[in-house]
CSV table of C-alpha atoms in Angstrom, one decimal:
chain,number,residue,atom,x,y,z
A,1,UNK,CA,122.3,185.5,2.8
A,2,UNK,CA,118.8,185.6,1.2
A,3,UNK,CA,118.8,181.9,0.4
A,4,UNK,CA,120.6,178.3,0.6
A,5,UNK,CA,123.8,178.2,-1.2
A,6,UNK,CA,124.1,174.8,-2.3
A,7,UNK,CA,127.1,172.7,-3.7
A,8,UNK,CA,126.4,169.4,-5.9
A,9,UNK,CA,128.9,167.1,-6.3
A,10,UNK,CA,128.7,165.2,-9.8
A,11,UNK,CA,129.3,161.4,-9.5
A,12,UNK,CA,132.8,160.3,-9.1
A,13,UNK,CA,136.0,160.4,-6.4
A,14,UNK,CA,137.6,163.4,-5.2
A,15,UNK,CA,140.8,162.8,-3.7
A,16,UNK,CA,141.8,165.7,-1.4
A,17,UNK,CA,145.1,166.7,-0.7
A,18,UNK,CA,144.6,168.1,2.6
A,19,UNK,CA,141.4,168.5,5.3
A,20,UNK,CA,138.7,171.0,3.8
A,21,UNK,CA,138.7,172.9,6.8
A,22,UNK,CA,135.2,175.6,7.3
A,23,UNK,CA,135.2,177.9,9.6
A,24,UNK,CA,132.9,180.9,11.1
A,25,UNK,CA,133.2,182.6,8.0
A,26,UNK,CA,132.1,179.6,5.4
A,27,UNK,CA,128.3,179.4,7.2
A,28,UNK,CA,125.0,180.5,6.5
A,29,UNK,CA,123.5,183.0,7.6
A,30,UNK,CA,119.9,184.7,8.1
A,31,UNK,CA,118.4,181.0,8.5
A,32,UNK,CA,119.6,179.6,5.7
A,33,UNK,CA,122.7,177.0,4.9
A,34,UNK,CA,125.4,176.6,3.0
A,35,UNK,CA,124.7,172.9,1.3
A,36,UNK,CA,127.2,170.1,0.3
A,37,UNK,CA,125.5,167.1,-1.4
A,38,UNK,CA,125.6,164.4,-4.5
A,39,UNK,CA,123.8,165.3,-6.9
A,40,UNK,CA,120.2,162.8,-6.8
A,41,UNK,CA,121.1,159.1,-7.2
A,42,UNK,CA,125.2,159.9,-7.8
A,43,UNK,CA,128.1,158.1,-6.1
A,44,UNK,CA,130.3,161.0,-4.6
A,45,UNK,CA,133.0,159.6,-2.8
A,46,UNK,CA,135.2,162.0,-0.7
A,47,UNK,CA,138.6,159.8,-0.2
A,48,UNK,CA,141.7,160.6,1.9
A,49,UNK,CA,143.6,157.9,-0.4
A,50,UNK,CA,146.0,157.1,-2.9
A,51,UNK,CA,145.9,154.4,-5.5
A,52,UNK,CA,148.6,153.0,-6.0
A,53,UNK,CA,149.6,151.8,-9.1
A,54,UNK,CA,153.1,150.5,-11.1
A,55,UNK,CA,152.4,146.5,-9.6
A,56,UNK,CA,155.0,143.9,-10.5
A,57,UNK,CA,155.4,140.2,-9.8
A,58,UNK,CA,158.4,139.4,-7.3
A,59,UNK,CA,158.7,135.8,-5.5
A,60,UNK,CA,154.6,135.3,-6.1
A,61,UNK,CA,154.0,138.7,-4.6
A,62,UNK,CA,153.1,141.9,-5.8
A,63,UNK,CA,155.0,144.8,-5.6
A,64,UNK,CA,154.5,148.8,-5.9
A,65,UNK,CA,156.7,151.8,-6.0
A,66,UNK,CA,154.8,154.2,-2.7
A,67,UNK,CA,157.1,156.7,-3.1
A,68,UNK,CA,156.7,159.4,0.8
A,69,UNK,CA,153.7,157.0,1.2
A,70,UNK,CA,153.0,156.2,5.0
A,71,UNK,CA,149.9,154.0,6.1
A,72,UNK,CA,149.0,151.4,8.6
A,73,UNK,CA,145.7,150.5,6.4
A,74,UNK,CA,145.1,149.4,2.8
A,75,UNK,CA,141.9,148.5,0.4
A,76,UNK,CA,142.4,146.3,-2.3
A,77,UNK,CA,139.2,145.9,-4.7
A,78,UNK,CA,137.1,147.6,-2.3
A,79,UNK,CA,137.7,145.4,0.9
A,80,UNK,CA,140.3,145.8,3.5
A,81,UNK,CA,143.6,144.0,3.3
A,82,UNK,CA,145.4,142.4,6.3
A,83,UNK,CA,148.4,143.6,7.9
A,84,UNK,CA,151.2,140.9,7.8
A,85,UNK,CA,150.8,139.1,11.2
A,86,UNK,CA,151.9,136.2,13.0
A,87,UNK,CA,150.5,134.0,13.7
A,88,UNK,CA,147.5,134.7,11.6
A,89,UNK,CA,144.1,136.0,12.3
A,90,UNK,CA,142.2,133.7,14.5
A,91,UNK,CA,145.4,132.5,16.4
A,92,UNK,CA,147.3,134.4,19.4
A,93,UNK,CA,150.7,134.0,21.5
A,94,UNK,CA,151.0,134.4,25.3
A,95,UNK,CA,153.0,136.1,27.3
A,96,UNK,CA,154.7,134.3,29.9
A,97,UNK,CA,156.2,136.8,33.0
A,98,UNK,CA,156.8,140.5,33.0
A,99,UNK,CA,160.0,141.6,34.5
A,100,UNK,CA,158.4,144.5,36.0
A,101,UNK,CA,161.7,145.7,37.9
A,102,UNK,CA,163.9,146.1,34.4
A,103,UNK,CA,160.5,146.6,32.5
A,104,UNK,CA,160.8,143.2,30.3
A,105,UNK,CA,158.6,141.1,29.2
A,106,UNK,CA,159.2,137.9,28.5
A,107,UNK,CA,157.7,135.6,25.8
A,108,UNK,CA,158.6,131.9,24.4
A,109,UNK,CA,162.2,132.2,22.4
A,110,UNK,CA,160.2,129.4,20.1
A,111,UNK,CA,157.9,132.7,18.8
A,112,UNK,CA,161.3,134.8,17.5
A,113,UNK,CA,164.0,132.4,17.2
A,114,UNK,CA,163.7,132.3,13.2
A,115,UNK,CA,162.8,136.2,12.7
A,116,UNK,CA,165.5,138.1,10.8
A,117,UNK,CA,164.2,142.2,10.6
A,118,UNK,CA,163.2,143.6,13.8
A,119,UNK,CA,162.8,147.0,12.2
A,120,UNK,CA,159.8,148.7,12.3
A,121,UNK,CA,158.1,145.5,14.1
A,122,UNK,CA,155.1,145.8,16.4
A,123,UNK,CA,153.3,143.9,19.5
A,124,UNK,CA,150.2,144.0,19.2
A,125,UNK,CA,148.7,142.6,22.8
A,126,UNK,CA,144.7,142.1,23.8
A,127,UNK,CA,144.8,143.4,27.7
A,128,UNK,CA,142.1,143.7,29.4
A,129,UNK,CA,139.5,146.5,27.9
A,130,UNK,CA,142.8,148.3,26.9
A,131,UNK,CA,144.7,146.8,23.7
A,132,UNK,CA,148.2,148.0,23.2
A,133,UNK,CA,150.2,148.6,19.5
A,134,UNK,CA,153.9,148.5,20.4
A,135,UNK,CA,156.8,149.2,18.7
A,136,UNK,CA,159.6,146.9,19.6
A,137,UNK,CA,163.1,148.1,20.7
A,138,UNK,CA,165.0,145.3,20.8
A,139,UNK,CA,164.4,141.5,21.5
A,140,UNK,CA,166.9,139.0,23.4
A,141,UNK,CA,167.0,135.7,23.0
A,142,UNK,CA,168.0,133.0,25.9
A,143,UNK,CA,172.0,131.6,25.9
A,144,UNK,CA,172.0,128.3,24.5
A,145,UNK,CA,174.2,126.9,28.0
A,146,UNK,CA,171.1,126.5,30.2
A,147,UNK,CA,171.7,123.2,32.2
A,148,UNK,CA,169.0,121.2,31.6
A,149,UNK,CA,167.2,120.9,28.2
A,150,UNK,CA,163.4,120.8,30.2
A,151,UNK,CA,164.4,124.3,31.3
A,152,UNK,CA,162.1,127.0,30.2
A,153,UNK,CA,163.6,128.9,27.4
A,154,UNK,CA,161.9,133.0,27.6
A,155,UNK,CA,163.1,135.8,25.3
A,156,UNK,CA,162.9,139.1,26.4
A,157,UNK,CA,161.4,142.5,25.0
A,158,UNK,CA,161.9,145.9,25.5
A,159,UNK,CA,159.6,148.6,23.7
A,160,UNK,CA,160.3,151.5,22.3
A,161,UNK,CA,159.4,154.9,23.6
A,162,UNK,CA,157.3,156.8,25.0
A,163,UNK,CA,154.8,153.5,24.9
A,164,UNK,CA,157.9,151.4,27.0
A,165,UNK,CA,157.3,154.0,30.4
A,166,UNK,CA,153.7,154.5,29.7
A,167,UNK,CA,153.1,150.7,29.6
A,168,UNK,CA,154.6,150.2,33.1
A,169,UNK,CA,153.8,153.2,34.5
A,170,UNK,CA,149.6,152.7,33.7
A,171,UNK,CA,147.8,150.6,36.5
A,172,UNK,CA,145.0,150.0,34.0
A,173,UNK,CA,145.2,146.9,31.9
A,174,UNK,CA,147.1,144.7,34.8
A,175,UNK,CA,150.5,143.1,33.4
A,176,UNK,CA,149.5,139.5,34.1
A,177,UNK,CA,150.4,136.6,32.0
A,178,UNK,CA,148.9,134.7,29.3
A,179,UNK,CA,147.9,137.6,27.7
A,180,UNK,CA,147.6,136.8,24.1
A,181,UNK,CA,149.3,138.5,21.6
A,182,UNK,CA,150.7,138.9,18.1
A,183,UNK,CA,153.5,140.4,16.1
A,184,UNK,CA,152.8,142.7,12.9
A,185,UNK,CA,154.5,144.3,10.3
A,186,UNK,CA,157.1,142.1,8.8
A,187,UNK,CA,157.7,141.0,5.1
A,188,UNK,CA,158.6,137.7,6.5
A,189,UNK,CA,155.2,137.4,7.7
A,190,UNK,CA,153.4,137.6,3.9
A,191,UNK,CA,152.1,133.8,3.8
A,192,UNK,CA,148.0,134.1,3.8
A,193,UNK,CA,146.2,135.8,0.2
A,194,UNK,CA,145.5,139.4,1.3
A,195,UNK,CA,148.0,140.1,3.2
A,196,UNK,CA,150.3,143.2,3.0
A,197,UNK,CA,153.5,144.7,4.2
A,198,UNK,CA,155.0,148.3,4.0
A,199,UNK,CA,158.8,148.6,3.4
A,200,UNK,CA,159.6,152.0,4.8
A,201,UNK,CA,163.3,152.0,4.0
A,202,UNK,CA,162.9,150.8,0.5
A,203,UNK,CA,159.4,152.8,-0.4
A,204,UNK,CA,157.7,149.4,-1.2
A,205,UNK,CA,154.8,147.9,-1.1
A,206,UNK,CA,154.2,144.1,-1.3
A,207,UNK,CA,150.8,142.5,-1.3
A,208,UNK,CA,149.7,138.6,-1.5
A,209,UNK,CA,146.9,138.3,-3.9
A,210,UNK,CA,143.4,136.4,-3.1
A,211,UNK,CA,142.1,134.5,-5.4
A,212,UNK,CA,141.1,135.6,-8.8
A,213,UNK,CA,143.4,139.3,-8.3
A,214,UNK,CA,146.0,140.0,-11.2
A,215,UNK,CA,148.1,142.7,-11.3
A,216,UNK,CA,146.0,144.1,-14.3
A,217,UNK,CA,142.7,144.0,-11.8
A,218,UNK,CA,143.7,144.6,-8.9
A,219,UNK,CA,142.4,148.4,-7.7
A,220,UNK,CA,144.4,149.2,-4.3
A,221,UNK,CA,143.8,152.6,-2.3
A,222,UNK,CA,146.1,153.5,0.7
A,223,UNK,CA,145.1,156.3,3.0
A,224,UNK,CA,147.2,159.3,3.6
A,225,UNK,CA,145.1,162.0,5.4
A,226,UNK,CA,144.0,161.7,9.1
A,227,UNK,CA,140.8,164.0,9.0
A,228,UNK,CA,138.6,164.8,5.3
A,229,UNK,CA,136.3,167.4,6.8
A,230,UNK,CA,137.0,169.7,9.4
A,231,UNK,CA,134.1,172.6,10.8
A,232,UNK,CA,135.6,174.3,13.6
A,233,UNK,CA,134.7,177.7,14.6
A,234,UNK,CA,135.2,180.0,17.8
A,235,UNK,CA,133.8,180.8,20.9
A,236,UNK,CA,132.6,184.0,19.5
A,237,UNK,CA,132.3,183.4,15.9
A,238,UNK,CA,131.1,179.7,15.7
A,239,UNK,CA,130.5,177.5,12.7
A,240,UNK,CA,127.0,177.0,11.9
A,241,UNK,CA,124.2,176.3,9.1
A,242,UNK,CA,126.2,173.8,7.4
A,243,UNK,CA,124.6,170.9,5.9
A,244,UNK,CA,126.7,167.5,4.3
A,245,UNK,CA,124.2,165.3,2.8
A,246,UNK,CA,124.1,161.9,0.3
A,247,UNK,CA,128.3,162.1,0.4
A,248,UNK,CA,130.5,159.1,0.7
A,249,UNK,CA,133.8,159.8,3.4
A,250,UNK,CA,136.5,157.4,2.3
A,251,UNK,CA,140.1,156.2,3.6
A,252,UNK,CA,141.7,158.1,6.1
A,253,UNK,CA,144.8,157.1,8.4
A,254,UNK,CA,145.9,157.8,11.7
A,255,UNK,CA,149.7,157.5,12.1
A,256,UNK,CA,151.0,158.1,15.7
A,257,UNK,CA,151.1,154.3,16.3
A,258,UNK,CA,153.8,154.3,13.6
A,259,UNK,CA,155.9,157.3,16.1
A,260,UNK,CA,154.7,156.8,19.6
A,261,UNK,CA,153.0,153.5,19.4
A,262,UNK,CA,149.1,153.1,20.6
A,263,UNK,CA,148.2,152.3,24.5
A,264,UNK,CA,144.6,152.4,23.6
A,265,UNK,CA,142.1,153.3,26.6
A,266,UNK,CA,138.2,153.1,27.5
A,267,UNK,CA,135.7,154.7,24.5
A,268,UNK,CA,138.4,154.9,21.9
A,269,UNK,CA,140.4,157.1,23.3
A,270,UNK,CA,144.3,156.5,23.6
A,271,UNK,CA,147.3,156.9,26.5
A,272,UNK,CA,148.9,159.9,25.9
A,273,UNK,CA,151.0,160.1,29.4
A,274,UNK,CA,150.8,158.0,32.9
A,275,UNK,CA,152.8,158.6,36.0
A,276,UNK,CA,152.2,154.8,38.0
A,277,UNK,CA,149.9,155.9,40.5
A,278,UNK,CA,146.8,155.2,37.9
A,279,UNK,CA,146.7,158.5,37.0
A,280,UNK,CA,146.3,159.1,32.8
A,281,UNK,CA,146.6,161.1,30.2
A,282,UNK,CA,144.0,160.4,27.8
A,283,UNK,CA,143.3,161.4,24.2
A,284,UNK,CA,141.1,161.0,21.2
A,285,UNK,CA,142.3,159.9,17.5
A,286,UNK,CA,141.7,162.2,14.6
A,287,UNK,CA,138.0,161.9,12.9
A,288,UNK,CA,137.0,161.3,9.3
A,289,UNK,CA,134.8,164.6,10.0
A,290,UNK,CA,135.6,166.6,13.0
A,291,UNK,CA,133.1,169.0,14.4
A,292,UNK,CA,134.3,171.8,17.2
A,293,UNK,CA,132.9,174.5,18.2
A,294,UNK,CA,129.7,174.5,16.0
A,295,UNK,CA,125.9,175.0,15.7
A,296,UNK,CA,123.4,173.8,13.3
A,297,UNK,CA,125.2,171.3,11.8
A,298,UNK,CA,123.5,168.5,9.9
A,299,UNK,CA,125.1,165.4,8.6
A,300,UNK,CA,122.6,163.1,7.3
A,301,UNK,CA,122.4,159.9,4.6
A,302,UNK,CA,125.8,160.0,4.6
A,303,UNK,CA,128.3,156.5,3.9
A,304,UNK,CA,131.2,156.2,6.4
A,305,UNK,CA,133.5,153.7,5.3
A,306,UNK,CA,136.9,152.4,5.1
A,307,UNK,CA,138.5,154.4,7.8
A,308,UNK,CA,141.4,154.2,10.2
A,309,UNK,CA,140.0,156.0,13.3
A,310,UNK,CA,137.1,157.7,14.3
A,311,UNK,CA,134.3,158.6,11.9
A,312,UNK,CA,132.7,161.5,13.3
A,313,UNK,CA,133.7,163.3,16.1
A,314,UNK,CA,131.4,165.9,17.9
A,315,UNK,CA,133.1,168.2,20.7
A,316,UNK,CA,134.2,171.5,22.2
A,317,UNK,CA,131.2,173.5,22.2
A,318,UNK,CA,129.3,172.0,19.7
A,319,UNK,CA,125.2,172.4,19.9
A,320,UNK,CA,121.9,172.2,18.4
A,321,UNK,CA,123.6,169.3,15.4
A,322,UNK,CA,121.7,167.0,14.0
A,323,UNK,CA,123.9,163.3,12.8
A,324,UNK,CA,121.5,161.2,11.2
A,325,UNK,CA,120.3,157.9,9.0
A,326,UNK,CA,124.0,157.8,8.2
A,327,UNK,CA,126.1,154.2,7.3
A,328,UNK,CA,129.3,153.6,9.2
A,329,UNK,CA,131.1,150.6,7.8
A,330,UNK,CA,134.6,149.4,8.2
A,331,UNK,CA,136.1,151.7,10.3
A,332,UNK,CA,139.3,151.3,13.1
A,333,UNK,CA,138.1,153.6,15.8
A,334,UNK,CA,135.1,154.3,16.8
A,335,UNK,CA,131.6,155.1,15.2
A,336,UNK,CA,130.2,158.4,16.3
A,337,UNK,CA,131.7,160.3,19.4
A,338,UNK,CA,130.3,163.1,21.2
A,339,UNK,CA,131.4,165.4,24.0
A,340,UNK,CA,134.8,165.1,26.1
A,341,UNK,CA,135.2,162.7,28.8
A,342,UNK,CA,135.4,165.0,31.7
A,343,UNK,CA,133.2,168.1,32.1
A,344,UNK,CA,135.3,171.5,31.6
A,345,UNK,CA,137.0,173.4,34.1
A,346,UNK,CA,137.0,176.9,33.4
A,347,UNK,CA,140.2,179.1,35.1
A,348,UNK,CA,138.4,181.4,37.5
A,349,UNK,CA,139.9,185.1,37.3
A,350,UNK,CA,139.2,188.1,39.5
A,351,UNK,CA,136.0,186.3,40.7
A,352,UNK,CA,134.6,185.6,37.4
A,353,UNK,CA,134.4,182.3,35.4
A,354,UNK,CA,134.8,183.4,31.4
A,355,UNK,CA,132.9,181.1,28.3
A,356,UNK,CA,131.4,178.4,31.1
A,357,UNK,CA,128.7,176.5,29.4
A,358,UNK,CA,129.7,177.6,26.2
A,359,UNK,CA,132.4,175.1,25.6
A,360,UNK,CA,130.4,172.0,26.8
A,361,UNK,CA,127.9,170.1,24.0
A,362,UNK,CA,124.3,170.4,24.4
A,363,UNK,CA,121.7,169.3,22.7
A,364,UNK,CA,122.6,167.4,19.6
A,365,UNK,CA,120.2,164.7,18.1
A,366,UNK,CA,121.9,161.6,16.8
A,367,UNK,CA,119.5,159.5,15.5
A,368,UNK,CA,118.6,156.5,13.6
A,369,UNK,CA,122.3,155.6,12.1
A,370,UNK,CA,123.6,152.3,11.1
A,371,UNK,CA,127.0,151.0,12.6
A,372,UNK,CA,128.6,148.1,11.4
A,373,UNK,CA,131.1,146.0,12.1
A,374,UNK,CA,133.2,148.4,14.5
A,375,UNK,CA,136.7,148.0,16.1
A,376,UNK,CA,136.1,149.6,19.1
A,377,UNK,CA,133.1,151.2,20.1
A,378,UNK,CA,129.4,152.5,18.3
A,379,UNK,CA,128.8,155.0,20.1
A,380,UNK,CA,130.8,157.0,22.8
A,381,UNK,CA,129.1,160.0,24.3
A,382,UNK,CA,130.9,162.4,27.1
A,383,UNK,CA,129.5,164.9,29.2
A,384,UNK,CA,126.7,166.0,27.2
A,385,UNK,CA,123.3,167.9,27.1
A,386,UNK,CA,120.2,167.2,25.3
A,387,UNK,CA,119.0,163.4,23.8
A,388,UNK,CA,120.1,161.2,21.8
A,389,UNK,CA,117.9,158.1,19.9
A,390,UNK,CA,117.8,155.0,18.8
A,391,UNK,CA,121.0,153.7,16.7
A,392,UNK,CA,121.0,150.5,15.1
A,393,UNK,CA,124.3,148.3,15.7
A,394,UNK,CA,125.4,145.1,13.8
């Protein structure tokens, strides 16, 4: 390369249809970068979304056709909708015992004795530094013959799999009682404005406006994709001299909660196997922009926003990048992470211990970004080389 190749977005959304993915091969070169920015003073938004459109009035609801749509998240006019829940926001259940040798848990029949659709229905429970998303298998309700009427009257549950064993089996996030809870994901649920509920089965979606919303106004986005941007290179051929600046990364999803439900675990990361003796596997959900195994990276003045895991994830390698004066807003996961939770183990063979350092991050300025509000954490940093600075949180 003899100089910067630069790419300016014009004003406007671009929805993709799948991760632009850069490798080794899309960098600079020579000391100079291959550039993606707005053009000056231009809204680009990069989106992972769909809008959905066709709304109808049914039973004071809103309704719309999501034809192979899946999503756990939706924004309606620009601000994120709620997942039916009950009881509502603000207000919790509590468990009563856990039945640890038939791995139940029991809760107050009062809390399901009117429910009707158990199908596709989710616990969501506030454990100790460890929150769980559970799919629900089936749920039994007392026999109406107990002797006396003062008798406590307990329901039990059984979760689906593989979240049912990993829940037991995990020593983290004690099983104690009065832990406070909530159910999600049921039409039946709809009865606060901005609510919303996804009918899998029937390819539905139903939504319960907010005041001032018509069917003719309303502007809704529902996130298909997991990651927007991905720069991954390898060990010999990284990515590198790649700059993103003045972009806007919108509405992405992460669905494995909807298949293997969500035991969620310190710094964002998620249970992905336990075997009971306190001993996990961990993982990390998908990030808006995903950086592996790449140098020279520079992400700056950037707007984060509206997205259901992670916004930037920096690992496997990764060196010499610079994250900075960016906005993260709204988003499920975390805010920046950087670097793996346990420092690499290389195989040793014939005496000699290949790549080494090479696959852990070093040196990587994140600096002067704004965070705000967050669902789990900031900022999460792993085993790591080199400084970071000052963030700002809210």
């Amino acid at each position: 390369m003899k100089g910067d190749i630069v790419v300016e977005l014009d004003e406007g959304t671009y929805c993709l249809t799948e991760t632009f993915c850069l490798s080794g091969e899309d960098s600079g070169n020579n000391g100079h970068n291959v550039i993606y920015r707005a053009v000056e003073n231009k809204n680009v938004c990069i989106s992972g979304g769909k809008a959905i459109e066709n709304w109808m009035l049914e039973d004071s609801l809103f309704v719309a056709p999501v034809k192979g749509l899946k999503f756990r998240q939706i924004y309606v006019n620009g601000k994120r909708a709620i997942r039916s829940r009950t009881p509502n926001a603000g207000d919790y259940y509590k468990t009563k015992l856990w039945d640890l040798e038939n791995k139940k848990l029991m809760i107050d029949a009062n809390y399901i004795k009117k429910m009707k659709d158990i199908y596709k229905l989710e616990m969501v429970m506030l454990m100790k530094s460890a929150d769980a998303y559970l799919r629900i298998n089936d749920m039994v309700l007392p026999t109406d013959s107990l002797p006396f009427e003062w008798l406590p009257r307990y329901a039990a549950i059984r979760f689906c799999e593989p979240e049912q064993e990993m829940l037991y089996n995990r020593a983290l996030a004690s099983k104690v009682d009065d832990i406070p809870f909530y159910f999600e994901n049921s039409l039946e649920f709809i009865d606060q404005p901005g609510e919303w509920h996804l009918d899998q089965l029937n390819e539905k979606l139903y939504y319960k406006p907010r005041d001032g919303e018509t069917i003719h106004n309303l502007e809704v986005v529902a996130p298909y994709l997991e990651t927007l941007v991905q720069i991954k290179g390898a060990l010999g051929n990284p990515a590198r001299n790649i700059q993103f600046k003045g972009l806007q990364f919108m509405h992405t999803t992460w669905l494995r909660p909807d298949n293997k439900g969500n035991l969620t675990y310190l710094a964002g990361q998620y249970v992905s196997g336990a075997n009971g003796s306190n001993q996990l596997l961990v993982s990390r959900p998908p990030a808006a922009v995903q950086i592996n195994m790449a140098n020279n990276i520079v992400i700056e003045k950037n707007i984060f926003m509206h997205l259901g895991a992670t916004a930037l994830d920096i690992q496997y390698g990764a060196g010499h990048n610079t994250v900075a004066g960016n906005l993260i807003q709204d988003v499920s996961g975390n805010g920046i992470s950087i670097a793996r939770s346990s420092c690499p183990k290389p195989e040793m063979f014939a005496n000699q211990i290949p790549a080494t350092g090479m696959e852990t991050e070093r040196h990587n300025l994140i600096s002067n970004n704004y965070i705000t509000p967050h669902w789990h954490r900031f900022f999460w940093v792993g085993w790591h080389i080199g400084r970071l600075c000052k963030q700002c949180y809210h």
